[in-house]
mmCIF file of C-alpha atoms in Angstrom:
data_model
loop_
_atom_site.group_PDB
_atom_site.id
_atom_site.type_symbol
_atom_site.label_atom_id
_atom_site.label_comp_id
_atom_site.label_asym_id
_atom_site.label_seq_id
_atom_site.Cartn_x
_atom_site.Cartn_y
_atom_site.Cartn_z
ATOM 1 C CA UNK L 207 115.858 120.449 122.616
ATOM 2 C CA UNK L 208 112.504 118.965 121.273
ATOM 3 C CA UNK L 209 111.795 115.888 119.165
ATOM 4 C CA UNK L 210 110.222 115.042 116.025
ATOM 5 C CA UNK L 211 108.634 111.745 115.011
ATOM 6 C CA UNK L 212 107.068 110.215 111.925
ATOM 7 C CA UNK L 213 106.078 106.797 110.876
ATOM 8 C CA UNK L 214 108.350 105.190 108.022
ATOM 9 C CA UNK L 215 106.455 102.532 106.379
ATOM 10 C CA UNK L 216 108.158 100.349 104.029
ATOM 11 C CA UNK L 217 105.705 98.008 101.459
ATOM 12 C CA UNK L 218 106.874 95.302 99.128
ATOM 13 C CA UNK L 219 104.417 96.121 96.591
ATOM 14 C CA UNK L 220 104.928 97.916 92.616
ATOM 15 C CA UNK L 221 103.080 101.511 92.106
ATOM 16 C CA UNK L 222 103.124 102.980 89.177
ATOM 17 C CA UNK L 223 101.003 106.773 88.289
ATOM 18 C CA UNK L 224 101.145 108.359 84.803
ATOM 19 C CA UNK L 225 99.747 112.070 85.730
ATOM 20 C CA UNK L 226 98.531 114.467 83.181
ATOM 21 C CA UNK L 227 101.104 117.558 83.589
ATOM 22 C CA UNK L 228 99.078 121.018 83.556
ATOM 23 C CA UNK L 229 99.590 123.624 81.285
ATOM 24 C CA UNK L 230 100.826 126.552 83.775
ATOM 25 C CA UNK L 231 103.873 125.923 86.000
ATOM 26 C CA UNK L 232 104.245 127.318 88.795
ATOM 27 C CA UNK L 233 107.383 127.203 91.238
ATOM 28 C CA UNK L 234 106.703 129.141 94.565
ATOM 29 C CA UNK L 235 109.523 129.664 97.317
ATOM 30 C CA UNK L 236 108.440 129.885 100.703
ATOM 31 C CA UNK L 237 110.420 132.859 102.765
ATOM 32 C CA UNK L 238 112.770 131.731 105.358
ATOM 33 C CA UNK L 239 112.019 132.759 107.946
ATOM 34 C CA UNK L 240 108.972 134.223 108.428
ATOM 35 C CA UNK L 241 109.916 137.324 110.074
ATOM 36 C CA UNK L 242 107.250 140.717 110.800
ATOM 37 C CA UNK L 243 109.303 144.092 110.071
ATOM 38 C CA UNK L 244 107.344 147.495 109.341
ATOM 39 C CA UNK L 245 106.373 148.350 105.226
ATOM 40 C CA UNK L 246 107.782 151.477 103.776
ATOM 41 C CA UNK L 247 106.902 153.416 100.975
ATOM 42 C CA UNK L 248 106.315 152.718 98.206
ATOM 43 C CA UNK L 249 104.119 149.553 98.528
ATOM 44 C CA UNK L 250 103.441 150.131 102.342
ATOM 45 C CA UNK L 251 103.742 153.690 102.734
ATOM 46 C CA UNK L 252 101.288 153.142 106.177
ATOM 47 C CA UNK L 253 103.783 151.713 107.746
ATOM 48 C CA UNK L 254 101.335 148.508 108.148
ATOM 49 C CA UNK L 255 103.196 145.118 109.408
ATOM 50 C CA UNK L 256 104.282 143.111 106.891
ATOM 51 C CA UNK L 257 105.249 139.454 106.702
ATOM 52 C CA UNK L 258 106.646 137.718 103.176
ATOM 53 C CA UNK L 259 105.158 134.572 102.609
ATOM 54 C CA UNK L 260 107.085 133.495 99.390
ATOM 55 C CA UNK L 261 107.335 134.143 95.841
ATOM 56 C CA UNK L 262 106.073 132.452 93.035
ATOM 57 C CA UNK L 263 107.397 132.829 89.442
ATOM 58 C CA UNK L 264 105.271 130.673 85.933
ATOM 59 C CA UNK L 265 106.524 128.910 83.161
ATOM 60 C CA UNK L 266 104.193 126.603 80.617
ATOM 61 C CA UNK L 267 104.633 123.545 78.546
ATOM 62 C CA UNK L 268 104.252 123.672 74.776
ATOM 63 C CA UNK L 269 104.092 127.510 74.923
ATOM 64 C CA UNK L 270 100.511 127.737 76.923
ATOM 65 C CA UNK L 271 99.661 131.356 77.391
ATOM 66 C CA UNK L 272 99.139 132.584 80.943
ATOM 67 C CA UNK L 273 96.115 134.504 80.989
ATOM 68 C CA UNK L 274 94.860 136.587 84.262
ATOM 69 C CA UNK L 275 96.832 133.971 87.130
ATOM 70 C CA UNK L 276 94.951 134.342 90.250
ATOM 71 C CA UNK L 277 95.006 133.351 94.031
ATOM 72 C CA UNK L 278 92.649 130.490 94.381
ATOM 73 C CA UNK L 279 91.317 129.959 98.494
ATOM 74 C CA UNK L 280 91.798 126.773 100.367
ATOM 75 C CA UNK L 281 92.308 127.561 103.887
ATOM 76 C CA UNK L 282 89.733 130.433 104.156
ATOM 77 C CA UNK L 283 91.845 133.315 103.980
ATOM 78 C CA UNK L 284 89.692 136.272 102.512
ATOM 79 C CA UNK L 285 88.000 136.968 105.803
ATOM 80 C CA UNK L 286 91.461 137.930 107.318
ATOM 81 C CA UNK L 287 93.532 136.096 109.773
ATOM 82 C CA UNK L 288 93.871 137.469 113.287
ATOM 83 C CA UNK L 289 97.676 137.019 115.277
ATOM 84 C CA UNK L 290 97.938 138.333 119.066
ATOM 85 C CA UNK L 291 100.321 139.176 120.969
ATOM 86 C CA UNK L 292 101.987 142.621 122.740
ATOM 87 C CA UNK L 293 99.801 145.712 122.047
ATOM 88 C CA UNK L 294 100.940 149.059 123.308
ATOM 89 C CA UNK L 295 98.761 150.251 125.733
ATOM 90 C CA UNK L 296 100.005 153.803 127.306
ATOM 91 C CA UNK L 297 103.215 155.409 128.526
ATOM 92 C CA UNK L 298 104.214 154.886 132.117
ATOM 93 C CA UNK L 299 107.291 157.067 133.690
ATOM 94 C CA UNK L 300 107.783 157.724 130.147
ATOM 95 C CA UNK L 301 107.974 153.803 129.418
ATOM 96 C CA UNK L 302 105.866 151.976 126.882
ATOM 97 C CA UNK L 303 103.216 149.399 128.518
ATOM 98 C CA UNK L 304 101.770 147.034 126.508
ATOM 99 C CA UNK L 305 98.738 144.292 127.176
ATOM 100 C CA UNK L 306 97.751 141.317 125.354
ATOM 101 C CA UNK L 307 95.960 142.054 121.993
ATOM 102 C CA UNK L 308 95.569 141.133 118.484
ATOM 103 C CA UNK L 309 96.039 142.292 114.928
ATOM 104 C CA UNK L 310 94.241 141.633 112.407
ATOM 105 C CA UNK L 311 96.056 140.704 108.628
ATOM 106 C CA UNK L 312 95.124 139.880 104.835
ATOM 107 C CA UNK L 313 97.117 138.731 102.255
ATOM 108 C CA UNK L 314 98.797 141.000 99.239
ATOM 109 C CA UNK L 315 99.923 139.721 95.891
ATOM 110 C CA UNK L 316 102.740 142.071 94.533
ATOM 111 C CA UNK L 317 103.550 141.654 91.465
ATOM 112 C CA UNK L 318 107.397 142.522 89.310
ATOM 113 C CA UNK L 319 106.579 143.204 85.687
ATOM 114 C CA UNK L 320 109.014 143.671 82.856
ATOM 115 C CA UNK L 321 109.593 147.593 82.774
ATOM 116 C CA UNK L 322 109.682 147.914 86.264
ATOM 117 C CA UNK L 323 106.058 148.064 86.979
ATOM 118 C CA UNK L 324 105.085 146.716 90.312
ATOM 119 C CA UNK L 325 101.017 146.007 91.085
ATOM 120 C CA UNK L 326 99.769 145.268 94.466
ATOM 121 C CA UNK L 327 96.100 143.195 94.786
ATOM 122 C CA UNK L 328 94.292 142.653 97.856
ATOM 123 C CA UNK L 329 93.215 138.821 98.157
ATOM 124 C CA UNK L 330 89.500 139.148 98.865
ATOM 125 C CA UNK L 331 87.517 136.718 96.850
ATOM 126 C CA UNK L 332 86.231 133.983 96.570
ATOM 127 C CA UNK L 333 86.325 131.145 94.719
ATOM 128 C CA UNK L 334 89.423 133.146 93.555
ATOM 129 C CA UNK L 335 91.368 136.300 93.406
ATOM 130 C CA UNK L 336 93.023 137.650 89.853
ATOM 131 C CA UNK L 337 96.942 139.156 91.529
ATOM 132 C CA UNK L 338 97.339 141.700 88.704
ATOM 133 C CA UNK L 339 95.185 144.830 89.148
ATOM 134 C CA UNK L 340 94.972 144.825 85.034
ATOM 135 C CA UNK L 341 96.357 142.369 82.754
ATOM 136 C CA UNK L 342 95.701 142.077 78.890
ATOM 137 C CA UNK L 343 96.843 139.118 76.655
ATOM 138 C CA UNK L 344 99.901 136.627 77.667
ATOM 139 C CA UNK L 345 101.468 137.501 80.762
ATOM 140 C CA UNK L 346 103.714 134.463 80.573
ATOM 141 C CA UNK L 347 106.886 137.107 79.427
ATOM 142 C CA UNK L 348 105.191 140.185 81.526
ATOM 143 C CA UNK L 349 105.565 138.578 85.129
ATOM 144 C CA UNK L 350 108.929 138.537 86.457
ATOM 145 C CA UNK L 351 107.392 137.443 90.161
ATOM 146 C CA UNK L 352 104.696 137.892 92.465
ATOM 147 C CA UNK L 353 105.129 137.769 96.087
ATOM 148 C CA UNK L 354 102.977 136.952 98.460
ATOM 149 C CA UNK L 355 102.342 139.292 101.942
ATOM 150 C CA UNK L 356 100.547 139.150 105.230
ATOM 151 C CA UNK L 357 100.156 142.410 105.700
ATOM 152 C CA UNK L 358 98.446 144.420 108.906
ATOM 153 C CA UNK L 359 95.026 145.938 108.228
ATOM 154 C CA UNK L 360 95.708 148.559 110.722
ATOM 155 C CA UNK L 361 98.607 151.302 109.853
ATOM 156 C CA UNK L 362 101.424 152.842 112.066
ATOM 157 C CA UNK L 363 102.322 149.688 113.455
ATOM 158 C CA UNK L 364 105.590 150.717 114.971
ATOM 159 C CA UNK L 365 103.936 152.606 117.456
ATOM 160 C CA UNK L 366 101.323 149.500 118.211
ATOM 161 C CA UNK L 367 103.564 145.974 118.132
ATOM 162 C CA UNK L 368 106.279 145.159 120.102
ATOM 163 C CA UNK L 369 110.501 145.315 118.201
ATOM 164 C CA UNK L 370 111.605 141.572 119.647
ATOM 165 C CA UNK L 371 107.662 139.943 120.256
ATOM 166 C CA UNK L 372 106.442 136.905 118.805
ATOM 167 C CA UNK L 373 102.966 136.993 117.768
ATOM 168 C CA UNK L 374 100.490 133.341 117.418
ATOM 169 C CA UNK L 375 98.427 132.565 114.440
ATOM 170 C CA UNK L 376 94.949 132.821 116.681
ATOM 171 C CA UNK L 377 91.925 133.024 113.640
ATOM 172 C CA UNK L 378 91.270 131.611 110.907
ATOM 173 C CA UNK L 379 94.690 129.478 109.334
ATOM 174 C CA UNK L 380 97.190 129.371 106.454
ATOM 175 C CA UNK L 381 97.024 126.248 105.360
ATOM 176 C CA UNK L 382 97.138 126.016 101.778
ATOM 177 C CA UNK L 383 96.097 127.355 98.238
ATOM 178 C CA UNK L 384 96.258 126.518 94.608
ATOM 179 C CA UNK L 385 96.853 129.107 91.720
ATOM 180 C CA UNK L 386 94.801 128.965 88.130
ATOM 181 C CA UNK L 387 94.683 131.069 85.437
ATOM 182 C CA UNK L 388 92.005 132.114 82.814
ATOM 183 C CA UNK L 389 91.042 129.639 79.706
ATOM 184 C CA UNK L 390 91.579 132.522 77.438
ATOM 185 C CA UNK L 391 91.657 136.569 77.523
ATOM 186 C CA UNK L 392 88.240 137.425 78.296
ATOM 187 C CA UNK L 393 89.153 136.963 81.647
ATOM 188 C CA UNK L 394 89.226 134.558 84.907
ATOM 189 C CA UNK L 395 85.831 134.806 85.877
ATOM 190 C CA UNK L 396 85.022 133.410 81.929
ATOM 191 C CA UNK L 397 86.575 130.178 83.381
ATOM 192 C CA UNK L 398 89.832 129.034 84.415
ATOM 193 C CA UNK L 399 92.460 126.083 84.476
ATOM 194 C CA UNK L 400 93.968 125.470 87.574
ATOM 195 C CA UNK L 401 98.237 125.590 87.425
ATOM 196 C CA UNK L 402 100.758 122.782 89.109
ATOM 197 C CA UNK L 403 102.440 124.476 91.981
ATOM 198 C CA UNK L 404 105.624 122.679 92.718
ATOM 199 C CA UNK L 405 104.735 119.873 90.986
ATOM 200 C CA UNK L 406 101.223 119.585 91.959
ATOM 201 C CA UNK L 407 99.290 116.757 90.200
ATOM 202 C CA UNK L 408 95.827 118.643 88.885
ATOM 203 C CA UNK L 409 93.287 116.254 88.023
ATOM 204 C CA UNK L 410 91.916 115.841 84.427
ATOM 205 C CA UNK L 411 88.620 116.356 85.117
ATOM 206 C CA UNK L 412 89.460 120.504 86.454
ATOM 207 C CA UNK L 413 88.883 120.251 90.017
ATOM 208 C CA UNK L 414 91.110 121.590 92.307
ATOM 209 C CA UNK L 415 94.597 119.776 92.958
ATOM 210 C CA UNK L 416 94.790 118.017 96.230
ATOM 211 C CA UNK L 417 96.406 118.671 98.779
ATOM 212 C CA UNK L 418 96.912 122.451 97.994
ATOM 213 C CA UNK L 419 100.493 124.726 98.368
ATOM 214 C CA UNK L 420 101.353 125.227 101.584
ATOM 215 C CA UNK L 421 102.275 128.895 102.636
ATOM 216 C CA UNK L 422 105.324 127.902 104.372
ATOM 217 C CA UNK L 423 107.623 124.832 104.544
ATOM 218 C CA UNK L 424 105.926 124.117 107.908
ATOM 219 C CA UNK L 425 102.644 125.308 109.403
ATOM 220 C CA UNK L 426 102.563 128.677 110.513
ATOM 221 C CA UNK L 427 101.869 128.950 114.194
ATOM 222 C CA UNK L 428 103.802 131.923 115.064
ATOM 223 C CA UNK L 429 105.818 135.053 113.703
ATOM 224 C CA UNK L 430 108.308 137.086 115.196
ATOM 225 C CA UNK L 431 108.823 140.751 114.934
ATOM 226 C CA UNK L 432 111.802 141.835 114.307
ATOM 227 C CA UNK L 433 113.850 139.070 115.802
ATOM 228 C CA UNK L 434 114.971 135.614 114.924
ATOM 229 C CA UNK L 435 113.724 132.760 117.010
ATOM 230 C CA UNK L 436 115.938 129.574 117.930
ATOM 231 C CA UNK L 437 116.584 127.197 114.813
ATOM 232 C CA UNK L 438 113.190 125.140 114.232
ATOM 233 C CA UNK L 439 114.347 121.594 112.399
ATOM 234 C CA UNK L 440 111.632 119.789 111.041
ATOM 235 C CA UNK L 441 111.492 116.415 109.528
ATOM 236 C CA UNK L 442 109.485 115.091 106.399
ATOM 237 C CA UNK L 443 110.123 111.698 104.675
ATOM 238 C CA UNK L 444 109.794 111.580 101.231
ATOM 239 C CA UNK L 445 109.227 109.785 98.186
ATOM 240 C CA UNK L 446 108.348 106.441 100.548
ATOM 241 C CA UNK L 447 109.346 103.811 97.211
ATOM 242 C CA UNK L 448 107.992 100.190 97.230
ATOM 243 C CA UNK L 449 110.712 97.979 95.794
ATOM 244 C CA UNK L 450 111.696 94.552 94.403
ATOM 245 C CA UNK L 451 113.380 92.732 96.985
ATOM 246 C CA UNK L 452 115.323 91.337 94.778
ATOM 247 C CA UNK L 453 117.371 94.243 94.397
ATOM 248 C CA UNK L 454 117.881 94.134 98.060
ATOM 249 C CA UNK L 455 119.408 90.780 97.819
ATOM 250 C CA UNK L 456 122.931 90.602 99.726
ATOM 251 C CA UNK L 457 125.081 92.704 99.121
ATOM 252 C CA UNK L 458 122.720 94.880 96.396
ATOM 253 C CA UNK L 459 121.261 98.035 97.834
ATOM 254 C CA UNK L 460 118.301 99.920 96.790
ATOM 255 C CA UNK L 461 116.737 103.242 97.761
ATOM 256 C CA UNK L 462 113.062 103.219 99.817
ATOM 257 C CA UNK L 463 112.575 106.675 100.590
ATOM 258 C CA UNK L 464 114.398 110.230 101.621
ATOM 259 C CA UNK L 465 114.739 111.633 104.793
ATOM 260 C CA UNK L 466 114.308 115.776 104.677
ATOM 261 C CA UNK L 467 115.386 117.815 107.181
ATOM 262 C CA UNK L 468 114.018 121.884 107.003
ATOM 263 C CA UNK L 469 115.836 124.112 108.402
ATOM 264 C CA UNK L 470 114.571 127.660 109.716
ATOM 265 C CA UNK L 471 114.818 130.747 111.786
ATOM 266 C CA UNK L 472 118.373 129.488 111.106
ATOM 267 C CA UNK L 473 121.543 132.016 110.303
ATOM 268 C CA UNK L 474 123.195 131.700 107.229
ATOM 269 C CA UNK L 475 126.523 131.766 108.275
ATOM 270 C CA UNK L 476 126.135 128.396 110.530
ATOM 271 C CA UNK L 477 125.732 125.205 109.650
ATOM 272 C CA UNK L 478 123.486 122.844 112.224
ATOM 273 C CA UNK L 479 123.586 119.388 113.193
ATOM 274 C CA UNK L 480 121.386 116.859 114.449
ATOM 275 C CA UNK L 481 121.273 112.979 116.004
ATOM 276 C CA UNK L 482 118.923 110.693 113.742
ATOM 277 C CA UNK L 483 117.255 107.491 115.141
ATOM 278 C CA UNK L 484 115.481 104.977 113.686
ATOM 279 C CA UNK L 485 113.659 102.787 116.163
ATOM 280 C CA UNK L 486 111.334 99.178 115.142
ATOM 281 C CA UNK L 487 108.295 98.410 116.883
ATOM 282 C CA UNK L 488 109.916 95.588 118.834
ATOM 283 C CA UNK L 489 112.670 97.815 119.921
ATOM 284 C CA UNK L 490 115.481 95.881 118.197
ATOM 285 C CA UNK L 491 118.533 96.657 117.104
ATOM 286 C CA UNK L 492 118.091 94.643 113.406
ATOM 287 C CA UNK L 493 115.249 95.126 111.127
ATOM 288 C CA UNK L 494 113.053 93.126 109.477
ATOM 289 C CA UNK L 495 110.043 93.085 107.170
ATOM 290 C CA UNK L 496 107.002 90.936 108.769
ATOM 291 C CA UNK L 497 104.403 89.417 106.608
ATOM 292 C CA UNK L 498 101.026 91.455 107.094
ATOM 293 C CA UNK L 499 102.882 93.693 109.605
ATOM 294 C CA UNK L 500 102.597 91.604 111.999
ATOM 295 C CA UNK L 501 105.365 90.824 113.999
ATOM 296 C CA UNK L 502 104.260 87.141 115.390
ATOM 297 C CA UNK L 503 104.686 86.624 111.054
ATOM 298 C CA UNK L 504 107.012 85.325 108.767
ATOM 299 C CA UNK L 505 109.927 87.712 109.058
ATOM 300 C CA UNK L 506 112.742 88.518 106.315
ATOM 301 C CA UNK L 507 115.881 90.182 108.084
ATOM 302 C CA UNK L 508 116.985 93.295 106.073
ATOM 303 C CA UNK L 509 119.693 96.005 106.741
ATOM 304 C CA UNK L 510 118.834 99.911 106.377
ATOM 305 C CA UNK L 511 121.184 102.015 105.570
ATOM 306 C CA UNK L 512 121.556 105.932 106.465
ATOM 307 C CA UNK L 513 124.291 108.336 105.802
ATOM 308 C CA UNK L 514 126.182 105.917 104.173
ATOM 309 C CA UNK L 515 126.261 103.835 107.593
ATOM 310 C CA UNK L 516 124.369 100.783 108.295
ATOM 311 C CA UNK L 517 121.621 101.551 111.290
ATOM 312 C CA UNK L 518 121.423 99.812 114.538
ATOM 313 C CA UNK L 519 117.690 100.193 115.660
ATOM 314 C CA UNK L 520 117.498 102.727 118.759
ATOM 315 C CA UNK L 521 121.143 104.342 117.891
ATOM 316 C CA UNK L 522 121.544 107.626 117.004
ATOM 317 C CA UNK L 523 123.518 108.593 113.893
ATOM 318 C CA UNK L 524 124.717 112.119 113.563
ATOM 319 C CA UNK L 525 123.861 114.041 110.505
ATOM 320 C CA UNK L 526 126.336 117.526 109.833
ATOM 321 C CA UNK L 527 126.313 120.518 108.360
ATOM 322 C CA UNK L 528 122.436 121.317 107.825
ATOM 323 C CA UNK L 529 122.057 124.440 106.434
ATOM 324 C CA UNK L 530 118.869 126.944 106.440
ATOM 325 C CA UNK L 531 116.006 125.495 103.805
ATOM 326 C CA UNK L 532 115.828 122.232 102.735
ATOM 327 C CA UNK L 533 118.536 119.297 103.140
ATOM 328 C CA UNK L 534 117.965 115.777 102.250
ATOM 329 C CA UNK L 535 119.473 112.093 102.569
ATOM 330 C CA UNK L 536 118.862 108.913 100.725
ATOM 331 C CA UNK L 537 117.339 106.117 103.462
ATOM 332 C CA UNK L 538 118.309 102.673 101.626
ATOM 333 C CA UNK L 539 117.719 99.244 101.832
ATOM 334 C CA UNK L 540 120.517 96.349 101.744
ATOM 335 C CA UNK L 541 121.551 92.626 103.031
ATOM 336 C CA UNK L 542 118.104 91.301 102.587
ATOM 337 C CA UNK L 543 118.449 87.662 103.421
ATOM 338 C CA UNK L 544 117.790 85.667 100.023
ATOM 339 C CA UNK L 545 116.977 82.002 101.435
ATOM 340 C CA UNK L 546 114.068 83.821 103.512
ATOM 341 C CA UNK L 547 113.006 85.720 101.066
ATOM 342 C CA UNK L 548 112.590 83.160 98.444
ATOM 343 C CA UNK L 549 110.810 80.408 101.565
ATOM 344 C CA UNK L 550 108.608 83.414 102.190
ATOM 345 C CA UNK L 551 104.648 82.840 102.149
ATOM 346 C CA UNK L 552 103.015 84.927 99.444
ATOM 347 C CA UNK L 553 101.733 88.039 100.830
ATOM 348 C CA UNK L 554 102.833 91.520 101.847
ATOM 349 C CA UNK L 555 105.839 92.264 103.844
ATOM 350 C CA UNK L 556 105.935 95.833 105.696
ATOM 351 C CA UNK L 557 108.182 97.323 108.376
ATOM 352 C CA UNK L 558 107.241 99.891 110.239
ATOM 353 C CA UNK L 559 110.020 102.318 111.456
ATOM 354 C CA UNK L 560 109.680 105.167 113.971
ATOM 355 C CA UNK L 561 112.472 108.012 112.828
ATOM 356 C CA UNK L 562 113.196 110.652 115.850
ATOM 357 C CA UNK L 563 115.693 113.528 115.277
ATOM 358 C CA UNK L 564 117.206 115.503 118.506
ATOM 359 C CA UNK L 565 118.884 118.812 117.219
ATOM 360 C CA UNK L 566 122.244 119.343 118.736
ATOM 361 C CA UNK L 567 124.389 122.649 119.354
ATOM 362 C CA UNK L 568 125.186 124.516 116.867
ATOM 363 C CA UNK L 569 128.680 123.089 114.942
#
């Protein structure tokens, strides 16, 4: 089974941020998994290949209105993306043959209304795309959700793609976007506020929150048609805290970050396991925070706890029952030795921590 590293970087330093929270909410669910299947009527009635991306739903603060929301471009996504793969060519012995070849896709905002109205928008502008076809006043009680789409350009696409293919990403990308809505009722293109997806922090000044929403919990390199692919596990760490070391002393613990685990192309009905490692630069099997980072420093011996276990550098420790989506677990800090701590030069201490996970059958 593959690997998957990342850097764990642990800073004795304070941060605090005080961002402005926008007016618009916005919570958006990536689909998992990302899976092609044929459209049917009556959204698709073309039978074009379709893909959901996720759904978004809105919500303000202090009763902001929600005028016009649209589909604002980061990754360059108007000009279509392109994803090849098996393309039926002819019949042979009354057998379909098919060659290497690509399809080309856009992306469709559907939107749920109260009432049972349903809207479909092309996203074809730039800087931004309004996803209801007409909208008047506060849609804020109006929009029950709007789902994004890849969708095929080209129709009849059982007959063209291959049931059971996988087909790559191979133009353009989907990498990320932000959503806004209009200032008032006259309308988007009047001027717009941008919205906080998933928490986004959007800058006081109106420009565009950075980074934007990603389409998908992971980037999108591939889709299959039809078919699930093998379990794909991939590893973020999260909310990467700065702490007082104080509260490290002895036997005090305190929490530096969270280790996430997401979990796709996964069944439902399983749950998934995997062996977690956290390895030091010096290949030990204790830890310890070095003044500057640099391990010829002053070092101050600490303990890291995962799991509810203390780690041994290099060792794996087996985390259970992962289920599809998201799963997350605390990474703490404990034992830190006081008498160093309190001889130690002035300066910043930092560990850095490589974190490899190794996915294991399925429990």
């Amino acid at each position: 089974m593959g690997k998957v590293q990342k850097l764990l970087l642990l800073v004795l330093l304070a941060c605090f941020a005080a961002p402005l929270p926008a007016q618009i909410n916005v919570a958006y669910i990536p689909a998992n998994p990302l899976v092609f299947e044929i459209g049917a009527s009556p959204l698709f009635p073309d039978r074009n290949m379709i893909a959901l991306l996720g759904t978004m739903t809105f919500s303000s603060i202090k009763n902001t209105a929600l005028f016009d929301p649209a589909f604002m471009e980061v990754s360059t996504v108007s000009s279509g993306v392109s994803f090849s793969g098996d393309r039926f060519s002819h019949f042979q012995d009354g057998q379909a043959e098919y060659q290497a070849g690509s399809f080309s896709f856009r992306i469709v905002a559907v939107a749920s209304l109260v009432g049972g109205v349903v809207t479909k928008k092309d996203i074809t502008s730039s800087p931004g795309t309004p996803m209801l076809t007409q909208s008047s006043g506060n849609q804020l009680d109006k929009i029950l959700d709007i789902k994004l789409y890849l969708v095929s350009w080209e129709s009849h696409m059982d007959q063209k793609a291959r049931l059971g293919s996988s087909y790559q990403l191979t133009s353009n990308n989907l990498g990320t976007f932000n959503i806004a809505s209009a200032k008032s009722g006259s309308g988007f293109y009047n001027g717009f506020n941008y919205a906080s997806v998933n928490d986004q922090i959007v800058p006081s000044n109106g420009s565009a929150p950075y980074p934007g929403q990603m389409f998908s919990y992971a980037p999108i390199s591939s889709i299959p048609y039809g078919t699930l692919q093998k379990p794909d596990f991939q590893l973020s760490i999260l909310d990467e805290n700065s702490f007082t070391i104080t509260d490290a002393y002895g036997g005090l613990s305190t929490r530096i970050a969270r280790a996430k685990i997401f979990l796709s192309n996964a069944s439902p009905n399983q749950s998934y396991g995997i062996d977690i490692t956290y390895t030091n630069r010096a290949n030990s099997t204790n830890f310890s925070l070095h003044l500057d980072n640099n391990q010829n420093l002053y070092a101050i011996p600490y303990t890291l706890i995962f799991n509810g276990r203390e780690v041994e550098g290099g060792k794996p420790i087996r985390w259970s029952n992962l289920v599809p989506n998201a799963n997350y677990k605390d990474i703490s800090i404990t034992k830190v030795n006081a008498l160093r701590a309190e001889m130690a030069p002035a300066g910043d201490y930092f560990d850095t921590i490589t974190v490899t996970i190794t996915p294991i059958d399925t429990l």
